[in-house]
GROMACS .gro file of C-alpha atoms in nm:
model
  271
    1LEU     CA    1   4.191 -10.066   9.970
    2ASN     CA    2   4.108  -9.922   9.614
    3GLY     CA    3   3.946 -10.197   9.408
    4GLY     CA    4   3.854 -10.422   9.704
    5GLN     CA    5   3.924 -10.787   9.697
    6ASP     CA    6   4.031 -10.791   9.331
    7GLU     CA    7   4.329 -10.583   9.420
    8ILE     CA    8   4.460 -10.833   9.671
    9LEU     CA    9   4.721 -11.069   9.525
   10GLU     CA   10   4.711 -11.426   9.586
   11TRP     CA   11   5.048 -11.571   9.695
   12ASN     CA   12   5.193 -11.873   9.516
   13ASP     CA   13   5.424 -12.087   9.741
   14GLU     CA   14   5.762 -12.070   9.556
   15TRP     CA   15   5.881 -12.397   9.712
   16GLY     CA   16   5.564 -12.603   9.719
   17ASN     CA   17   5.399 -12.431   9.422
   18VAL     CA   18   5.073 -12.413   9.608
   19GLU     CA   19   4.822 -12.139   9.546
   20GLN     CA   20   4.727 -11.980   9.878
   21ASN     CA   21   4.422 -11.767   9.937
   22ILE     CA   22   4.541 -11.582  10.242
   23VAL     CA   23   4.280 -11.295  10.278
   24ASN     CA   24   3.906 -11.342  10.346
   25TRP     CA   25   3.719 -11.021  10.235
   26GLY     CA   26   3.472 -10.998  10.504
   27GLU     CA   27   3.195 -10.748  10.579
   28GLY     CA   28   3.229 -10.375  10.668
   29ASN     CA   29   3.518 -10.298  10.430
   30ILE     CA   30   3.535  -9.993  10.207
   31ASP     CA   31   3.692 -10.002   9.857
   32SER     CA   32   3.623  -9.652   9.740
   33ASP     CA   33   3.828  -9.322   9.801
   34PRO     CA   34   3.810  -9.235  10.168
   35LEU     CA   35   3.819  -8.877  10.066
   36PHE     CA   36   4.089  -8.755  10.315
   37VAL     CA   37   4.127  -8.389  10.366
   38ASP     CA   38   4.484  -8.382  10.193
   39ALA     CA   39   4.628  -8.723  10.147
   40ALA     CA   40   4.905  -8.594   9.920
   41ASN     CA   41   5.037  -8.387  10.227
   42ARG     CA   42   4.970  -8.666  10.475
   43ASP     CA   43   4.660  -8.511  10.615
   44TYR     CA   44   4.444  -8.812  10.679
   45ARG     CA   45   4.170  -8.653  10.857
   46LEU     CA   46   3.836  -8.733  10.694
   47SER     CA   47   3.667  -8.472  10.484
   48ASP     CA   48   3.297  -8.409  10.552
   49TYR     CA   49   3.220  -8.630  10.238
   50SER     CA   50   3.410  -8.929  10.342
   51PRO     CA   51   3.248  -9.269  10.328
   52ALA     CA   52   3.454  -9.360  10.641
   53ILE     CA   53   3.240  -9.135  10.852
   54GLY     CA   54   3.027  -9.348  11.089
   55ALA     CA   55   3.144  -9.662  10.908
   56GLY     CA   56   3.344  -9.812  11.195
   57THR     CA   57   3.237 -10.035  11.489
   58ILE     CA   58   3.203  -9.962  11.851
   59THR     CA   59   3.333 -10.309  11.948
   60GLY     CA   60   3.699 -10.269  12.046
   61ALA     CA   61   3.719  -9.921  11.924
   62PRO     CA   62   3.940  -9.679  12.113
   63VAL     CA   63   3.772  -9.405  12.316
   64THR     CA   64   3.974  -9.134  12.161
   65ASP     CA   65   4.151  -9.067  11.820
   66LEU     CA   66   4.513  -8.964  11.763
   67ASP     CA   67   4.423  -8.604  11.844
   68GLY     CA   68   4.272  -8.694  12.164
   69ASN     CA   69   3.908  -8.634  12.040
   70ILE     CA   70   3.633  -8.843  12.190
   71ARG     CA   71   3.491  -9.116  11.966
   72PRO     CA   72   3.230  -9.185  11.852
   73ASN     CA   73   3.148  -8.824  11.774
   74PRO     CA   74   2.872  -8.729  11.803
   75GLU     CA   75   2.771  -8.936  12.101
   76GLY     CA   76   2.536  -9.227  12.004
   77SER     CA   77   2.671  -9.265  11.647
   78ASN     CA   78   2.911  -9.522  11.511
   79PRO     CA   79   3.287  -9.426  11.529
   80ASP     CA   80   3.469  -9.327  11.199
   81MET     CA   81   3.709  -9.562  11.029
   82GLY     CA   82   4.065  -9.448  11.047
   83ALA     CA   83   4.283  -9.263  11.290
   84TYR     CA   84   4.088  -8.945  11.314
   85GLU     CA   85   3.727  -8.874  11.416
   86ASN     CA   86   3.515  -8.638  11.209
   87MET     CA   87   3.261  -8.431  11.403
   88LEU     CA   88   2.977  -8.555  11.183
   89GLY     CA   89   2.794  -8.897  11.233
   90THR     CA   90   2.724  -8.945  10.878
   91PRO     CA   91   2.907  -8.794  10.565
   92ILE     CA   92   2.747  -8.503  10.371
   93PRO     CA   93   2.627  -8.618  10.018
   94LYS     CA   94   2.890  -8.530   9.755
   95PRO     CA   95   2.783  -8.246   9.526
   96THR     CA   96   2.718  -8.354   9.156
   97LEU     CA   97   2.850  -8.009   9.037
   98VAL     CA   98   3.217  -7.959   9.145
   99LEU     CA   99   3.358  -7.607   9.099
  100VAL     CA  100   3.724  -7.548   9.032
  101ASP     CA  101   3.848  -7.204   9.081
  102GLN     CA  102   4.215  -7.076   9.135
  103THR     CA  103   4.084  -6.789   9.368
  104GLY     CA  104   3.963  -7.055   9.616
  105ALA     CA  105   3.596  -6.965   9.557
  106GLY     CA  106   3.525  -7.338   9.451
  107LEU     CA  107   3.555  -7.673   9.627
  108PHE     CA  108   3.903  -7.715   9.448
  109THR     CA  109   4.181  -7.505   9.304
  110ASN     CA  110   4.326  -7.795   9.099
  111ILE     CA  111   4.142  -7.977   8.823
  112GLN     CA  112   4.282  -8.324   8.883
  113GLU     CA  113   4.184  -8.314   9.246
  114ALA     CA  114   3.824  -8.228   9.142
  115ILE     CA  115   3.814  -8.514   8.894
  116ASP     CA  116   3.937  -8.767   9.153
  117PHE     CA  117   3.685  -8.628   9.391
  118ALA     CA  118   3.397  -8.655   9.132
  119SER     CA  119   3.507  -8.979   8.981
  120ASP     CA  120   3.299  -9.197   9.205
  121GLY     CA  121   2.983  -9.029   9.084
  122ASP     CA  122   2.769  -9.124   8.791
  123GLY     CA  123   2.781  -8.820   8.525
  124ASP     CA  124   2.911  -8.571   8.776
  125THR     CA  125   3.023  -8.231   8.633
  126VAL     CA  126   3.350  -8.059   8.704
  127LEU     CA  127   3.300  -7.698   8.632
  128ILE     CA  128   3.627  -7.480   8.578
  129ALA     CA  129   3.623  -7.109   8.638
  130PRO     CA  130   3.843  -6.888   8.411
  131GLY     CA  131   4.218  -6.908   8.430
  132ILE     CA  132   4.535  -7.099   8.320
  133TYR     CA  133   4.563  -7.420   8.476
  134SER     CA  134   4.904  -7.570   8.428
  135GLU     CA  135   4.820  -7.949   8.455
  136ASN     CA  136   4.837  -8.273   8.282
  137ILE     CA  137   4.509  -8.439   8.371
  138GLU     CA  138   4.386  -8.797   8.341
  139LEU     CA  139   4.033  -8.934   8.307
  140ILE     CA  140   4.051  -9.305   8.364
  141ASP     CA  141   3.749  -9.518   8.398
  142VAL     CA  142   3.543  -9.225   8.483
  143ASP     CA  143   3.175  -9.095   8.385
  144LEU     CA  144   3.183  -8.716   8.409
  145HIS     CA  145   3.155  -8.397   8.240
  146LEU     CA  146   3.460  -8.155   8.223
  147ALA     CA  147   3.358  -7.801   8.133
  148SER     CA  148   3.410  -7.427   8.158
  149GLN     CA  149   3.146  -7.183   8.258
  150PHE     CA  150   3.041  -7.176   7.894
  151LEU     CA  151   2.832  -7.479   7.996
  152THR     CA  152   2.620  -7.273   8.245
  153THR     CA  153   2.612  -6.933   8.064
  154GLY     CA  154   2.650  -7.001   7.695
  155ASP     CA  155   2.908  -6.718   7.685
  156THR     CA  156   3.183  -6.818   7.436
  157SER     CA  157   3.434  -6.594   7.592
  158TYR     CA  158   3.472  -6.853   7.871
  159ILE     CA  159   3.630  -7.098   7.616
  160THR     CA  160   3.961  -6.912   7.558
  161ALA     CA  161   3.961  -6.788   7.905
  162THR     CA  162   3.967  -7.119   8.042
  163THR     CA  163   4.301  -7.283   7.946
  164ILE     CA  164   4.449  -7.620   8.039
  165ASP     CA  165   4.827  -7.593   7.971
  166GLY     CA  166   5.028  -7.929   7.971
  167SER     CA  167   5.352  -7.722   7.989
  168ASP     CA  168   5.540  -7.962   7.742
  169ASN     CA  169   5.513  -8.232   8.033
  170GLY     CA  170   5.311  -8.491   7.840
  171PRO     CA  171   4.953  -8.504   7.706
  172THR     CA  172   4.738  -8.218   7.840
  173ILE     CA  173   4.442  -8.462   7.874
  174LYS     CA  174   4.489  -8.835   7.881
  175ILE     CA  175   4.173  -9.047   7.857
  176SER     CA  176   4.150  -9.417   7.897
  177GLY     CA  177   3.944  -9.695   8.038
  178GLU     CA  178   3.673  -9.917   7.874
  179ASN     CA  179   3.433  -9.766   8.130
  180THR     CA  180   3.509  -9.400   8.055
  181ARG     CA  181   3.228  -9.197   7.933
  182SER     CA  182   3.326  -8.829   7.930
  183LEU     CA  183   3.222  -8.499   7.780
  184LEU     CA  184   3.470  -8.204   7.731
  185THR     CA  185   3.301  -7.868   7.680
  186GLY     CA  186   3.417  -7.515   7.639
  187LEU     CA  187   3.795  -7.540   7.712
  188LYS     CA  188   4.123  -7.436   7.550
  189ILE     CA  189   4.376  -7.726   7.543
  190THR     CA  190   4.743  -7.630   7.481
  191GLY     CA  191   5.098  -7.712   7.567
  192GLY     CA  192   5.065  -8.089   7.530
  193VAL     CA  193   5.397  -8.266   7.436
  194PRO     CA  194   5.415  -8.633   7.527
  195ALA     CA  195   5.734  -8.843   7.561
  196SER     CA  196   5.845  -8.986   7.232
  197GLU     CA  197   5.677  -9.326   7.288
  198GLU     CA  198   5.346  -9.164   7.365
  199ARG     CA  199   5.069  -9.052   7.115
  200GLY     CA  200   4.846  -8.750   7.141
  201GLY     CA  201   4.960  -8.412   7.244
  202GLY     CA  202   4.653  -8.204   7.327
  203ILE     CA  203   4.414  -8.498   7.398
  204SER     CA  204   4.533  -8.871   7.410
  205ILE     CA  205   4.238  -9.115   7.404
  206SER     CA  206   4.272  -9.498   7.415
  207SER     CA  207   4.020  -9.773   7.456
  208ALA     CA  208   3.729  -9.558   7.593
  209ASP     CA  209   3.348  -9.624   7.584
  210SER     CA  210   3.220  -9.275   7.486
  211ILE     CA  211   3.390  -8.934   7.441
  212ILE     CA  212   3.220  -8.623   7.322
  213ILE     CA  213   3.427  -8.307   7.250
  214ASP     CA  214   3.218  -7.993   7.208
  215ARG     CA  215   3.304  -7.625   7.185
  216MET     CA  216   3.681  -7.701   7.239
  217GLU     CA  217   3.990  -7.529   7.111
  218ILE     CA  218   4.293  -7.750   7.087
  219THR     CA  219   4.597  -7.563   6.976
  220GLU     CA  220   4.982  -7.551   6.983
  221ASN     CA  221   5.013  -7.911   7.105
  222ALA     CA  222   5.279  -8.146   6.942
  223ALA     CA  223   5.345  -8.519   6.929
  224GLU     CA  224   5.510  -8.779   6.697
  225VAL     CA  225   5.150  -8.917   6.624
  226GLY     CA  226   4.828  -8.712   6.675
  227GLY     CA  227   4.950  -8.365   6.761
  228GLY     CA  228   4.609  -8.220   6.859
  229ILE     CA  229   4.401  -8.532   6.928
  230ASN     CA  230   4.505  -8.905   6.912
  231ALA     CA  231   4.206  -9.138   6.941
  232GLU     CA  232   4.239  -9.526   6.944
  233ASN     CA  233   3.978  -9.793   6.980
  234ILE     CA  234   3.697  -9.579   7.111
  235ASP     CA  235   3.335  -9.718   7.080
  236HIS     CA  236   3.174  -9.378   7.036
  237LEU     CA  237   3.362  -9.056   6.949
  238GLU     CA  238   3.217  -8.714   6.862
  239ILE     CA  239   3.388  -8.388   6.780
  240LYS     CA  240   3.166  -8.090   6.719
  241ASN     CA  241   3.170  -7.715   6.715
  242SER     CA  242   3.541  -7.721   6.786
  243LYS     CA  243   3.860  -7.581   6.651
  244VAL     CA  244   4.173  -7.803   6.636
  245TYR     CA  245   4.460  -7.587   6.479
  246LEU     CA  246   4.832  -7.507   6.479
  247ASN     CA  247   4.923  -7.847   6.632
  248SER     CA  248   5.205  -8.050   6.490
  249ALA     CA  249   5.290  -8.411   6.438
  250GLU     CA  250   5.475  -8.643   6.199
  251PHE     CA  251   5.150  -8.829   6.138
  252GLY     CA  252   4.814  -8.654   6.203
  253GLY     CA  253   4.911  -8.310   6.295
  254GLY     CA  254   4.545  -8.216   6.384
  255LEU     CA  255   4.390  -8.552   6.452
  256LEU     CA  256   4.460  -8.908   6.413
  257LEU     CA  257   4.184  -9.174   6.453
  258THR     CA  258   4.255  -9.550   6.454
  259GLY     CA  259   4.022  -9.836   6.538
  260GLY     CA  260   3.706  -9.785   6.716
  261GLU     CA  261   3.335  -9.842   6.625
  262PHE     CA  262   3.184  -9.501   6.562
  263ALA     CA  263   3.335  -9.163   6.501
  264GLU     CA  264   3.165  -8.836   6.392
  265ILE     CA  265   3.290  -8.477   6.328
  266ASP     CA  266   3.042  -8.200   6.298
  267ASN     CA  267   3.074  -7.813   6.238
  268SER     CA  268   3.449  -7.829   6.332
  269LEU     CA  269   3.774  -7.673   6.201
  270ILE     CA  270   4.074  -7.889   6.182
  271TYR     CA  271   4.409  -7.767   6.022
   0.00000   0.00000   0.00000
């Protein structure tokens, strides 16, 4: 249950108007991502990084999983939580550097899936190989670094070679959450066109803790407000060494800042 006990609603008796606490959050529960192999396609086997591996109890546990595999596996370990038994007794520690590569050479081919995987970490890096990624991604209450291979090589050609294209289907990157501390480095952001009630075409930021935008190209996005970047109520915002150009909006074609405590723009081109 994502969010743990806080995500369990307390029932209010409609007739007796009595508040009822019907769930006791006991020991042994997990409230983090179980890291299934492919939950989107209903593959609920546990990946080798899953916190559910070895987290079950032997008491009352079935002797096989749904596929007929013996549990616990390996012998002498605790069984896994869930319907399927992984071959490991304990999970492999999650990497702090997560590679996205459309060729399949990385851990993921999709940026959002890599973000979701890394979001439990503290300052993990999602490193994106060159390519055009047609995605609308979200960074919500995460502490991570999203970057091209410019980060590891210093080669500026990786900036234009690593493009996230929102395909006119909403903001290309949407950032929110008071706990969000994110760095964006060495990426080209384009094709962001939100619905009429939304702000921010290329990058839409609201109520975040700290955002640093470095060595970015943000171009050919459109919105009613904040065509390139719309930033609202951010505690700390830095835009440096970046180009924000050829975006369009009725208000703030390149950039619109509202609210917030600190914002600084250095060595950047905005037009």
